[in-house]
Coordinates of C-alpha atoms and ligand atoms in Angstrom, one line a residue:
M16 CA 91.7 92.9 110.4
L17 CA 91.9 91.6 113.9
R18 CA 94.2 93.1 116.5
W19 CA 95.2 91.9 119.9
L20 CA 92.7 94.2 121.6
D21 CA 89.9 92.7 119.5
I22 CA 91.0 89.2 120.6
L23 CA 91.0 90.3 124.3
R24 CA 87.6 91.9 123.9
Y25 CA 86.2 88.7 122.3
A26 CA 87.6 86.5 125.1
T27 CA 86.4 88.9 127.8
Y28 CA 82.9 89.7 126.6
S29 CA 81.6 87.7 123.7
N30 CA 82.6 86.2 120.4
P31 CA 81.2 87.0 117.0
E32 CA 78.0 85.1 116.2
P33 CA 78.8 82.2 113.8
D34 CA 76.5 81.6 110.8
W35 CA 75.6 78.2 112.4
R36 CA 76.6 76.1 115.3
L37 CA 77.4 72.4 115.5
E38 CA 76.7 70.9 119.0
Q39 CA 76.6 67.2 119.5
P40 CA 77.1 64.7 122.4
E41 CA 80.5 63.6 123.4
E42 CA 79.7 60.1 122.1
A43 CA 79.2 61.5 118.6
W44 CA 82.5 63.3 118.7
K45 CA 84.2 60.1 119.9
A46 CA 82.7 58.2 116.9
Q47 CA 83.6 60.9 114.5
L48 CA 87.2 61.7 115.5
T49 CA 90.3 59.6 115.9
P50 CA 91.6 59.2 119.5
A51 CA 94.4 61.7 118.7
Q52 CA 91.9 64.2 117.2
Y53 CA 89.6 63.8 120.2
A54 CA 92.4 64.4 122.7
V55 CA 93.3 67.7 121.0
M56 CA 89.9 69.0 119.8
R57 CA 87.6 68.0 122.6
E58 CA 90.0 67.6 125.6
K59 CA 92.1 70.6 124.6
G60 CA 95.3 68.6 124.3
T61 CA 98.4 69.6 122.4
E62 CA 100.0 67.5 119.7
P63 CA 103.8 67.0 119.6
P64 CA 105.8 69.9 118.2
Y65 CA 107.4 69.5 114.7
R66 CA 106.1 65.9 114.3
N67 CA 102.8 67.0 113.0
T68 CA 101.3 67.2 109.5
Y69 CA 101.3 70.9 108.7
C70 CA 104.2 72.4 110.7
R71 CA 106.4 72.6 107.6
S72 CA 103.7 72.4 104.9
Y73 CA 103.2 75.5 102.7
A74 CA 100.9 74.0 100.0
P75 CA 98.4 76.5 98.8
G76 CA 94.9 76.1 99.9
T77 CA 92.4 76.6 102.7
Y78 CA 92.4 74.9 106.1
A79 CA 89.1 73.6 107.4
C80 CA 88.0 72.5 110.8
R81 CA 88.3 68.7 111.3
G82 CA 85.2 68.8 113.4
C83 CA 82.6 70.6 111.2
G84 CA 84.4 71.5 107.9
S85 CA 84.2 75.3 108.5
L86 CA 86.9 77.2 106.7
L87 CA 89.4 78.6 109.3
F88 CA 92.7 79.7 107.7
Q89 CA 94.2 80.3 104.3
S90 CA 97.7 79.2 103.3
E91 CA 98.6 82.8 102.4
A92 CA 98.3 83.7 106.1
K93 CA 100.6 80.8 107.2
Y94 CA 104.2 81.7 108.1
H95 CA 107.3 80.1 109.6
A96 CA 107.2 80.8 113.3
I97 CA 109.8 78.2 114.5
S98 CA 107.3 77.1 117.1
G99 CA 106.8 73.5 116.0
W100 CA 103.2 74.0 115.1
P101 CA 101.5 75.6 112.0
S102 CA 101.3 79.3 112.6
F103 CA 98.9 81.8 111.0
R104 CA 98.8 85.6 111.0
H105 CA 95.0 85.7 111.0
P106 CA 91.9 83.6 110.4
I107 CA 90.0 83.5 107.1
T108 CA 87.2 85.7 108.5
K109 CA 86.8 87.7 111.7
G110 CA 84.1 85.3 113.0
A111 CA 85.8 82.0 112.0
V112 CA 87.6 81.6 115.4
K113 CA 86.4 82.1 118.9
Y114 CA 88.5 82.9 121.9
A115 CA 88.6 82.2 125.6
F116 CA 91.0 82.8 128.5
D117 CA 93.0 79.7 129.3
K118 CA 94.7 79.6 132.7
S119 CA 95.8 75.9 132.5
H120 CA 99.4 74.7 132.9
R121 CA 100.2 77.8 135.1
M122 CA 100.1 80.0 132.0
S123 CA 97.8 82.8 131.0
R124 CA 96.9 82.2 127.4
I125 CA 94.1 82.8 124.9
E126 CA 92.6 79.7 123.5
A127 CA 91.5 79.6 119.9
M128 CA 88.5 77.4 119.0
C129 CA 86.3 76.8 115.9
N130 CA 83.5 79.2 116.3
V131 CA 81.0 76.7 114.8
C132 CA 81.7 73.5 116.7
S133 CA 83.9 74.8 119.6
S134 CA 86.7 72.4 118.8
H135 CA 90.0 73.4 120.4
L136 CA 92.4 74.6 117.7
G137 CA 95.3 76.0 119.7
H138 CA 96.2 79.4 121.1
V139 CA 96.7 83.0 119.9
F140 CA 99.8 85.0 120.9
Q141 CA 100.8 88.6 120.4
D142 CA 104.3 87.9 119.1
G143 CA 103.4 87.4 115.5
P144 CA 104.6 89.4 112.5
A145 CA 103.8 93.0 111.7
P146 CA 101.5 94.8 111.1
F147 CA 99.0 93.1 113.3
G148 CA 101.4 91.0 115.5
L149 CA 99.1 88.0 115.9
R150 CA 100.3 84.4 115.9
Y151 CA 97.7 81.7 115.7
C152 CA 99.5 78.6 116.9
I153 CA 97.3 75.7 115.7
N154 CA 97.4 72.0 116.1
S155 CA 97.6 70.2 112.8
T156 CA 95.3 67.6 114.2
S157 CA 92.4 70.1 114.3
I158 CA 92.6 71.2 110.7
L159 CA 92.5 69.7 107.2
L160 CA 94.2 71.4 104.2
L161 CA 91.9 71.6 101.2
E162 CA 94.4 72.1 98.4
D163 CA 93.7 74.8 95.9
A164 CA 93.6 73.1 92.4
A165 CA 94.1 76.5 90.7
H166 CA 97.5 76.8 92.4
A167 CA 98.6 73.2 91.7
P168 CA 102.2 73.0 90.3
T169 CA 102.3 73.0 86.6
H170 CA 104.6 70.7 84.6
P171 CA 106.2 72.6 81.7
N172 CA 106.9 69.4 79.8
T173 CA 103.3 68.3 79.7
P174 CA 101.5 69.5 76.6
P175 CA 98.2 71.3 77.3
E176 CA 95.1 69.1 77.1
G177 CA 92.9 69.2 74.0
Ligands
ZN15 ZN1 84.5 73.3 113.7

């Protein structure tokens, strides 16, 4: 499991090699993404707090990158951080997210990006829950929840099929 020192090491030296990379010209990104997605994912913007799709959503499933479809986070790792954005304890795999120092807005933060297509996801902070203390503060705009059919709510009054 990742710890804050691992994150610092990745941001300082180099990130884990992804299985593949998606690189495409800005025009292709503009054609693929909505203006709101483009502003967050390619221009490192931030969506409004609370008024975003997944802030209060706890449906079971896996969150994929809106840019390339890579799997990034699982709903089991999501928790309520009262930050206004979806928050995760850790990514789905060690190499799913890449990190960089971000000194914008007079803050010193660590940016989280998709390791495959380099789309901006949000930031990582070290005030998350025990035992690892990480908080991935992620823009809903950058991710898409693929709901897990196996965990879909069952309706006790519906007779089993067949
Ligand atoms: Zn991606």
